[in-house]
Coordinates of C-alpha atoms in Angstrom, one line a residue:
M912 CA 116.4 82.9 75.4
T913 CA 120.0 81.5 75.8
K914 CA 120.6 82.6 79.4
Y915 CA 118.5 83.0 82.5
T916 CA 119.1 84.7 85.8
N917 CA 118.9 83.2 89.3
P918 CA 116.9 83.1 91.5
V919 CA 114.0 82.0 89.3
I920 CA 111.6 82.7 92.2
P921 CA 113.0 85.5 94.4
G922 CA 112.1 86.1 98.0
F923 CA 111.1 83.9 100.8
Y924 CA 110.3 80.7 98.8
P925 CA 112.5 78.0 100.3
D926 CA 112.7 74.2 100.1
P927 CA 111.5 73.9 96.5
S928 CA 110.1 70.6 95.1
I929 CA 109.2 70.0 91.5
C930 CA 107.4 67.6 89.2
R931 CA 106.6 67.5 85.4
V932 CA 103.3 66.5 83.8
N933 CA 103.8 66.3 80.0
E934 CA 105.0 69.9 79.1
D935 CA 104.0 71.5 82.3
Y936 CA 106.1 72.0 85.5
Y937 CA 104.7 72.4 89.0
L938 CA 106.7 73.6 92.0
V939 CA 105.9 74.0 95.7
T940 CA 107.8 75.7 98.6
S941 CA 107.5 75.9 102.4
T942 CA 105.6 78.6 104.3
F943 CA 106.2 78.0 108.1
E944 CA 103.8 80.2 110.2
Y945 CA 102.1 81.9 107.3
S946 CA 98.8 81.0 105.6
P947 CA 97.6 80.0 103.1
G948 CA 100.2 77.2 103.1
V949 CA 102.5 75.8 100.4
P950 CA 102.2 78.0 97.2
V951 CA 101.9 76.2 93.9
F952 CA 103.7 77.5 90.9
H953 CA 103.4 76.6 87.2
S954 CA 105.9 76.9 84.4
K955 CA 106.3 75.8 80.8
D956 CA 110.0 76.5 80.5
L957 CA 111.5 76.1 84.0
V958 CA 112.6 79.7 84.1
H959 CA 109.4 81.7 84.2
W960 CA 107.0 80.8 87.0
Q961 CA 103.5 81.9 87.9
Q962 CA 101.7 81.2 91.1
I963 CA 98.4 79.3 90.5
G964 CA 97.3 78.5 94.0
H965 CA 98.0 77.0 97.4
C966 CA 97.8 73.5 98.7
L967 CA 96.6 74.4 102.2
T968 CA 93.9 77.0 102.3
S969 CA 91.6 76.2 105.2
E970 CA 92.2 76.1 109.0
T971 CA 91.4 72.3 109.0
Q972 CA 94.1 71.7 106.5
L973 CA 96.5 74.2 108.1
P974 CA 96.1 74.6 111.9
L975 CA 98.7 77.2 112.9
S976 CA 97.4 78.5 116.2
K977 CA 100.2 76.8 118.1
A978 CA 103.0 77.6 115.6
S979 CA 105.9 79.5 117.0
S980 CA 108.0 81.6 114.7
S981 CA 109.5 79.5 111.9
A982 CA 107.4 76.5 113.0
G983 CA 104.3 75.4 111.0
I984 CA 104.8 74.1 107.5
Y985 CA 108.3 72.8 106.7
A986 CA 109.7 71.5 103.4
P987 CA 107.1 70.0 101.0
T988 CA 107.4 67.5 98.2
I989 CA 105.1 67.4 95.1
R990 CA 104.7 64.3 93.0
Y991 CA 102.3 63.3 90.2
H992 CA 101.0 59.7 89.8
E993 CA 98.1 58.3 87.6
G994 CA 96.2 61.6 87.3
W995 CA 96.7 62.8 90.9
F996 CA 99.0 65.4 92.4
Y997 CA 100.3 64.6 95.8
M998 CA 101.9 67.0 98.3
T999 CA 103.5 65.8 101.5
T1000 CA 104.9 68.1 104.2
T1001 CA 105.3 68.5 107.9
N1002 CA 103.2 70.7 110.2
I1003 CA 105.5 71.2 113.2
G1004 CA 103.4 71.2 116.4
A1005 CA 100.1 70.2 114.7
G1006 CA 100.0 66.6 113.5
G1007 CA 103.5 66.0 112.0
N1008 CA 103.8 64.5 108.5
L1009 CA 100.8 64.7 106.2
I1010 CA 99.7 64.2 102.6
V1011 CA 97.1 66.1 100.5
R1012 CA 96.1 65.4 96.9
T1013 CA 94.2 66.9 94.0
Q1014 CA 93.6 66.5 90.3
D1015 CA 93.8 70.2 89.7
P1016 CA 96.8 71.9 91.3
A1017 CA 95.3 75.3 90.8
G1018 CA 92.1 74.3 92.6
S1019 CA 91.3 72.9 96.1
W1020 CA 93.3 70.1 97.7
S1021 CA 92.0 67.3 99.9
E1022 CA 91.9 67.3 103.7
P1023 CA 95.2 66.0 105.0
I1024 CA 95.9 62.4 105.9
L1025 CA 98.5 61.9 108.6
I1026 CA 101.5 59.6 108.3
A1027 CA 102.7 57.8 111.3
Q1028 CA 106.4 58.0 110.4
G1029 CA 107.9 61.0 112.2
G1030 CA 110.7 63.4 111.2
I1031 CA 110.7 66.3 108.7
D1032 CA 111.1 66.9 104.9
P1033 CA 108.9 64.0 103.8
S1034 CA 109.1 62.7 100.2
L1035 CA 107.4 60.1 98.0
L1036 CA 108.4 57.5 95.4
F1037 CA 105.7 55.6 93.4
D1038 CA 107.3 52.4 92.1
D1039 CA 105.7 49.2 90.8
G1040 CA 102.5 49.5 92.8
R1041 CA 104.3 50.5 96.0
V1042 CA 104.6 53.9 97.6
Y1043 CA 107.8 54.6 99.5
F1044 CA 107.8 57.4 102.1
Q1045 CA 111.0 59.0 103.2
S1046 CA 111.7 61.5 106.0
A1047 CA 114.7 62.8 108.0
Q1048 CA 114.7 62.1 111.7
N1049 CA 116.7 61.1 114.7
G1050 CA 115.0 57.7 115.1
N1051 CA 115.7 54.4 116.9
E1052 CA 118.7 53.7 114.7
G1053 CA 120.2 57.2 115.0
E1054 CA 120.1 60.3 112.8
G1055 CA 119.5 59.9 109.1
I1056 CA 117.0 59.1 106.4
Y1057 CA 114.2 56.7 107.3
Q1058 CA 111.8 55.0 104.9
C1059 CA 108.6 52.9 105.1
E1060 CA 105.8 51.9 102.7
I1061 CA 102.4 53.5 103.0
D1062 CA 98.9 53.2 101.6
I1063 CA 98.6 56.4 99.6
T1064 CA 94.8 56.5 100.0
T1065 CA 94.6 56.2 103.8
G1066 CA 98.2 57.0 104.9
K1067 CA 98.4 53.8 106.8
Q1068 CA 102.0 52.7 107.3
L1069 CA 102.4 49.2 105.8
T1070 CA 106.0 48.5 106.9
D1071 CA 108.3 49.4 109.7
S1072 CA 110.4 52.5 109.4
R1073 CA 114.0 51.7 108.6
L1074 CA 117.1 53.8 108.5
I1075 CA 118.4 53.7 104.9
W1076 CA 121.2 56.2 104.8
R1077 CA 123.1 58.4 107.3
G1078 CA 124.6 60.6 104.6
T1079 CA 128.3 61.3 104.1
G1080 CA 129.0 62.8 107.6
G1081 CA 127.7 66.3 107.2
A1082 CA 125.5 67.8 109.8
A1083 CA 121.7 67.6 109.6
P1084 CA 121.1 64.9 106.9
E1085 CA 117.7 65.9 105.6
A1086 CA 115.5 66.8 102.5
P1087 CA 115.6 63.2 101.1
H1088 CA 114.3 62.4 97.6
L1089 CA 114.4 58.9 96.2
Y1090 CA 114.3 58.5 92.4
K1091 CA 114.3 55.4 90.2
I1092 CA 116.5 56.1 87.1
N1093 CA 117.6 53.4 84.7
D1094 CA 116.6 50.7 87.2
L1095 CA 118.7 52.2 90.0
Y1096 CA 117.4 53.9 93.1
Y1097 CA 119.1 57.3 93.7
L1098 CA 118.8 58.8 97.1
M1099 CA 119.6 62.5 97.2
I1100 CA 119.8 64.5 100.4
A1101 CA 120.9 67.8 101.9
E1102 CA 123.7 68.0 104.5
G1103 CA 125.5 70.7 106.4
G1104 CA 122.4 72.5 107.6
T1105 CA 120.5 75.1 105.7
E1106 CA 123.2 77.7 106.2
Y1107 CA 126.6 78.6 104.6
G1108 CA 127.9 75.0 104.7
H1109 CA 124.8 73.6 102.9
M1110 CA 125.4 70.9 100.3
E1111 CA 123.7 68.2 98.3
T1112 CA 124.9 64.6 98.3
I1113 CA 123.7 61.4 96.6
A1114 CA 124.0 57.6 96.8
R1115 CA 122.4 54.8 94.8
S1116 CA 121.4 51.2 95.0
T1117 CA 119.6 48.4 93.2
N1118 CA 117.2 48.2 96.1
P1119 CA 115.1 51.1 97.5
Y1120 CA 116.2 50.2 101.0
G1121 CA 119.9 50.0 100.1
P1122 CA 122.7 49.4 100.9
F1123 CA 123.6 52.5 99.0
D1124 CA 126.8 53.2 97.2
V1125 CA 128.0 56.7 97.8
C1126 CA 128.8 59.0 94.9
P1127 CA 132.6 59.4 94.6
H1128 CA 132.4 63.2 93.9
N1129 CA 130.0 64.3 96.6
P1130 CA 128.9 67.0 97.2
I1131 CA 127.1 67.2 93.8
L1132 CA 126.1 70.8 94.7
S1133 CA 127.5 73.4 97.1
N1134 CA 128.4 77.1 97.0
R1135 CA 130.2 76.9 100.3
S1136 CA 133.5 78.9 100.7
M1137 CA 132.9 80.6 97.3
K1138 CA 133.3 84.2 96.2
S1139 CA 129.7 84.4 94.9
S1140 CA 126.5 86.3 95.4
I1141 CA 124.7 83.0 96.0
H1142 CA 125.3 81.0 99.1
A1143 CA 123.8 78.0 101.1
A1144 CA 122.8 76.2 97.9
G1145 CA 121.1 72.8 98.7
H1146 CA 117.8 71.1 99.5
A1147 CA 117.4 70.2 95.8
D1148 CA 114.9 68.2 93.7
L1149 CA 115.5 66.8 90.3
V1150 CA 113.2 66.8 87.2
Q1151 CA 113.7 65.5 83.7
A1152 CA 112.4 67.8 80.9
Q1153 CA 110.5 66.5 78.0
D1154 CA 113.6 66.9 75.8
G1155 CA 115.5 64.5 78.0
T1156 CA 117.6 67.0 79.8
W1157 CA 117.8 67.1 83.6
W1158 CA 117.4 70.0 85.9
A1159 CA 117.4 70.8 89.6
V1160 CA 115.7 73.3 91.7
C1161 CA 117.2 74.2 95.1
L1162 CA 117.2 76.9 97.7
G1163 CA 119.9 79.5 98.2
M1164 CA 120.4 82.9 99.7
R1165 CA 121.8 86.2 98.6
P1166 CA 123.4 88.3 101.3
P1167 CA 123.7 91.8 99.8
S1168 CA 126.9 92.7 101.6
Y1169 CA 129.7 91.6 103.8
P1170 CA 129.6 90.4 106.6
M1171 CA 127.0 88.1 105.1
R1172 CA 123.5 88.7 106.3
H1173 CA 120.5 87.9 104.2
H1174 CA 117.0 89.4 104.7
L1175 CA 115.0 88.3 101.7
G1176 CA 114.9 84.7 102.9
R1177 CA 116.0 81.5 101.2
E1178 CA 115.0 81.7 97.5
T1179 CA 114.4 79.2 94.7
F1180 CA 117.2 78.6 92.2
L1181 CA 117.5 76.6 89.0
A1182 CA 120.5 74.7 87.6
P1183 CA 121.2 72.2 84.8
V1184 CA 122.2 68.6 85.7
T1185 CA 124.8 66.7 83.8
W1186 CA 125.6 63.0 84.2
T1187 CA 129.1 61.4 84.3
D1188 CA 130.0 58.3 82.3
E1189 CA 129.6 56.4 85.5
G1190 CA 126.0 57.5 85.9
W1191 CA 126.3 60.1 88.7
P1192 CA 124.6 63.6 88.5
I1193 CA 126.4 66.9 88.9
I1194 CA 124.2 70.0 89.6
G1195 CA 125.1 73.3 88.0
D1196 CA 128.5 74.4 86.9
N1197 CA 130.8 71.7 88.3
G1198 CA 128.6 71.6 91.4
N1199 CA 128.0 75.3 91.8
I1200 CA 125.0 77.6 91.2
K1201 CA 125.7 80.7 89.2
P1202 CA 123.7 84.0 89.0
V1203 CA 123.5 83.6 85.2
M1204 CA 123.4 80.2 83.5
D1205 CA 122.5 78.6 80.2
A1206 CA 118.8 78.3 79.7
P1207 CA 116.8 75.2 79.0
K1208 CA 116.1 74.6 75.3
L1209 CA 112.4 74.7 75.8
P1210 CA 109.8 76.9 74.2
Q1211 CA 109.8 80.1 76.2
V1212 CA 106.6 81.1 77.9
Q1213 CA 106.5 84.3 79.9
W1214 CA 103.6 85.3 82.2
E1215 CA 102.1 88.7 82.5
A1216 CA 103.9 90.8 85.0
P1217 CA 101.9 91.5 88.2
N1218 CA 100.3 95.0 88.5
V1219 CA 102.3 97.4 90.7
R1220 CA 99.1 98.5 92.5
D1221 CA 96.5 96.3 94.1
H1222 CA 93.2 98.3 94.4
F1223 CA 91.5 95.6 96.5
D1224 CA 88.6 95.6 94.1
E1225 CA 88.4 91.9 93.6
P1226 CA 86.3 89.6 95.8
T1227 CA 89.3 87.7 97.1
L1228 CA 92.9 88.6 97.8
G1229 CA 95.6 87.9 95.2
L1230 CA 97.7 84.8 95.6
E1231 CA 100.7 86.8 96.8
W1232 CA 99.0 87.9 100.0
M1233 CA 99.5 86.0 103.3
F1234 CA 98.3 86.1 106.9
L1235 CA 100.3 85.5 110.0
R1236 CA 99.0 82.1 111.2
N1237 CA 95.2 81.6 110.9
P1238 CA 93.6 85.0 110.7
A1239 CA 90.7 85.9 113.0
P1240 CA 87.7 86.2 110.6
E1241 CA 86.6 89.6 112.0
S1242 CA 90.1 91.1 111.6
W1243 CA 90.0 91.7 107.9
S1244 CA 87.4 92.3 105.1
L1245 CA 87.2 93.1 101.4
E1246 CA 83.4 93.5 101.7
E1247 CA 82.9 96.0 104.5
Q1248 CA 84.0 98.8 102.2
P1249 CA 84.2 97.6 98.5
G1250 CA 87.4 98.7 96.9
Q1251 CA 89.3 98.8 100.2
L1252 CA 91.0 96.3 102.5
V1253 CA 89.7 96.9 106.0
L1254 CA 91.6 95.7 109.0
R1255 CA 90.1 95.8 112.5
G1256 CA 92.8 95.6 115.1
T1257 CA 92.5 92.9 117.8
S1258 CA 94.4 92.8 121.1
V1259 CA 97.1 90.8 119.4
S1260 CA 100.1 93.0 118.4
L1261 CA 103.1 92.4 116.2
D1262 CA 105.1 91.6 119.3
D1263 CA 102.9 88.5 120.1
V1264 CA 103.4 85.0 118.8
S1265 CA 99.8 84.9 117.6
N1266 CA 97.6 86.2 114.8
P1267 CA 97.4 90.0 114.6
A1268 CA 95.3 91.7 111.9
F1269 CA 97.9 91.3 109.2
V1270 CA 97.9 91.0 105.4
G1271 CA 101.4 90.9 103.9
R1272 CA 103.5 89.8 100.9
R1273 CA 107.1 88.7 100.6
L1274 CA 109.8 91.2 100.0
T1275 CA 111.2 89.8 96.7
H1276 CA 113.7 92.5 95.6
F1277 CA 116.6 94.4 97.3
T1278 CA 115.4 97.6 95.7
S1279 CA 111.7 98.4 95.5
H1280 CA 109.1 101.0 96.3
I1281 CA 106.3 100.0 98.7
A1282 CA 103.3 102.3 99.5
T1283 CA 99.8 102.3 100.7
K1284 CA 97.0 104.9 101.3
L1285 CA 95.6 104.5 104.8
T1286 CA 92.5 106.1 106.3
F1287 CA 92.5 105.6 110.0
E1288 CA 90.9 107.7 112.7
P1289 CA 91.8 105.9 116.0
Q1290 CA 89.3 106.3 118.8
K1291 CA 91.2 104.9 121.7
D1292 CA 94.7 105.3 123.0
G1293 CA 97.0 102.6 121.8
E1294 CA 95.1 101.9 118.6
E1295 CA 97.5 101.8 115.6
A1296 CA 97.5 100.7 111.9
G1297 CA 100.1 100.9 109.2
L1298 CA 102.9 99.2 107.3
T1299 CA 105.4 96.8 108.8
L1300 CA 108.6 95.1 107.5
Y1301 CA 108.2 92.0 109.6
M1302 CA 110.7 89.2 110.3
N1303 CA 109.3 87.9 113.6
P1304 CA 107.8 89.3 116.9
K1305 CA 111.2 90.5 118.1
Y1306 CA 112.4 92.0 114.8
H1307 CA 110.3 94.3 112.8
Y1308 CA 110.1 97.9 111.6
D1309 CA 106.7 99.7 111.6
L1310 CA 105.4 102.9 110.1
A1311 CA 102.0 103.6 111.5
I1312 CA 99.2 105.9 112.6
K1313 CA 98.7 105.6 116.4
Q1314 CA 96.6 107.4 119.0
V1315 CA 98.7 108.6 122.0
N1316 CA 97.1 110.7 124.8
G1317 CA 94.2 111.4 122.6
Q1318 CA 96.3 112.6 119.7
K1319 CA 96.7 111.0 116.3
K1320 CA 100.4 110.7 115.4
I1321 CA 102.7 109.1 112.9
L1322 CA 105.1 106.5 114.4
L1323 CA 108.2 104.9 113.1
R1324 CA 109.2 102.1 115.4
R1325 CA 112.2 99.8 115.1
T1326 CA 112.2 96.7 117.2
V1327 CA 115.5 94.8 117.2
G1328 CA 115.5 92.2 119.9
S1329 CA 115.3 93.9 123.3
L1330 CA 116.0 97.3 121.8
R1331 CA 113.3 99.6 120.5
T1332 CA 113.4 103.1 119.1
E1333 CA 110.5 105.3 118.2
Q1334 CA 110.2 108.5 116.2
W1335 CA 107.0 110.6 116.1
V1336 CA 105.5 113.0 113.5
V1337 CA 102.4 115.1 113.8
C1338 CA 99.5 113.5 111.9
E1339 CA 97.0 115.7 110.1
A1340 CA 93.4 114.8 109.6
G1341 CA 92.5 112.6 106.6
S1342 CA 94.3 109.9 104.7
V1343 CA 98.0 109.3 104.8
I1344 CA 100.2 107.7 102.2
L1345 CA 102.9 105.5 103.9
K1346 CA 106.0 104.7 101.9
I1347 CA 109.0 102.5 102.2
H1348 CA 111.9 102.6 99.8
T1349 CA 113.9 99.4 100.1
Q1350 CA 117.6 99.3 99.3
P1351 CA 120.2 96.5 99.7
D1352 CA 121.5 98.0 102.9
Q1353 CA 118.7 100.1 104.3
F1354 CA 114.9 100.8 104.4
L1355 CA 113.8 104.4 104.0
F1356 CA 110.5 105.4 105.5
S1357 CA 108.4 108.4 104.5
I1358 CA 104.9 109.8 104.5
Q1359 CA 102.7 112.1 102.5
Q1360 CA 99.7 113.9 104.1
N1361 CA 97.1 115.5 102.0
S1362 CA 98.7 118.0 99.6
S1363 CA 101.9 118.3 101.6
P1364 CA 105.2 117.2 100.1
E1365 CA 106.7 113.8 101.0
L1366 CA 108.4 113.8 104.4
E1367 CA 111.2 111.3 105.2
V1368 CA 110.6 110.0 108.7
G1369 CA 113.7 107.8 109.2
S1370 CA 115.5 104.6 108.1
G1371 CA 116.5 101.2 109.3
E1372 CA 119.3 98.8 108.4
T1373 CA 118.3 95.8 106.4
H1374 CA 120.9 93.5 108.2
L1375 CA 119.1 93.9 111.5
L1376 CA 116.1 92.0 110.0
S1377 CA 118.3 89.3 108.6
T1378 CA 118.2 85.6 109.5
E1379 CA 121.7 85.9 110.9
I1380 CA 120.5 88.5 113.5
A1381 CA 116.8 87.6 113.9
G1382 CA 117.0 83.8 113.5
G1383 CA 114.5 81.5 111.9
F1384 CA 113.9 80.2 108.4
T1385 CA 111.7 82.9 106.8
G1386 CA 112.3 86.3 105.1
V1387 CA 111.1 89.9 105.4
I1388 CA 107.3 90.4 104.8
A1389 CA 105.9 93.8 103.9
A1390 CA 102.5 93.9 105.5
M1391 CA 99.5 96.1 106.4
Y1392 CA 98.5 95.6 110.0
A1393 CA 96.3 97.0 112.8
T1394 CA 96.1 96.5 116.5
S1395 CA 93.9 97.7 119.4
P1396 CA 94.7 97.0 123.0
S1397 CA 91.1 96.5 124.0
G1398 CA 90.2 94.5 120.8
N1399 CA 87.4 95.4 118.3
G1400 CA 89.5 98.1 116.8
T1401 CA 88.5 101.1 114.8
P1402 CA 88.5 100.1 111.1
A1403 CA 91.8 100.9 109.2
R1404 CA 90.9 101.3 105.5
F1405 CA 93.7 100.6 103.0
D1406 CA 92.7 102.0 99.7
W1407 CA 95.5 100.5 97.7
F1408 CA 98.9 98.9 98.0
D1409 CA 101.9 99.4 95.7
Y1410 CA 104.8 97.0 95.3
E1411 CA 107.2 98.2 92.5
P1412 CA 110.5 96.4 91.9
L1413 CA 113.2 98.9 90.9
E1414 CA 115.7 96.2 89.8
E1415 CA 116.0 93.1 87.8
V1416 CA 116.4 90.0 89.9

């Protein structure tokens, strides 16, 4: 492998952080209002990644009941020290900054310990028996990067929080990471906001608290104002490979057309890092991320491709599946009807900032085929179940079975802010296959009933579910869902779910 293609982890996997343990690499990303929280990925070659678990899997670790859209779990950092993995992140609205740890990143992680220092985007540096904790906040000394020392076992703050760098003047100095390299402390941050002006800057000092000398060629990474398929590059983290080379992971986004609007979310990209004679890093190709770049000279290890079809015949859901906030226990089951995912609608709908009966996965390709076989015989008016392409409560497209005036019908509903359109199709008795064909500019919705030929129901523009229109920090989720106005809904039985990419990333 001489070249690789970006992004290395496509879809809504933003704010990546990375660490290396011998010849193994581990990476985490943010999850906002979705659970489980903070997926953990593993790689041997920095290019091919396999999800192995989550850091936050229980409601005590991840309380999300009060999380609004794009609140919840913000940017994480992962570090390894003396046999332990540590992950620190922020739960907006439910405790603030926290740390969990484990000796097995694919297994369970500890209950969180809370950190008194506020802000977002926390990070850790273990150095000479001390643990330095950084975060971005608008504190007593103004906006910038603050630091204190903590007891890593208890989370107790041992020193006062101090402003250590305001950045270079760009908006929203955030995403700090402090590294000790050749006896110098390098403080790397993101500036410009996680949008089209995003960039990465760096400074260094002989002391972890500064004062910091600013890199003369900042920003060391930015794709702003470029003719490129990749934009908003930033929020980076550095890692040194076992062969001595340096690499960075960062977020970026890929608007499929102009005007630029992206719906897959912010994704994880990889870039080489070179060092100047003066000891300053440069990320990527002269500070830019490219779609195709020279690959690391590490032994290539590819993982088995995921199956197109999930038959729901395992005792637990696969790692790709997510819930919207903390799911109501009675809203889903793999045991009620073995070999099927059963959803029971509650009174919570997709329009509510809450936890509907909802099991989804990220849309990770512009062009793909999504389908599910649904058996659902609603007993009450208003009961519905089906597929949704979901961005947030005000922006989603739904293809569903719904009872209206005692009749079972097929519904295609497009919710775009205060605007809503509905198309109806007669629904026959028995199971229905719901299908979505995704393209860069549109989603095509169709159904297949019994032995009838496939029927196209309608379409929806992708850009109307983009961040630029819908807002927030997430990406489109393809989900099975159910809702019942009176609660305790009729079971919706999903026999299988297909996700088939029809393109290379």
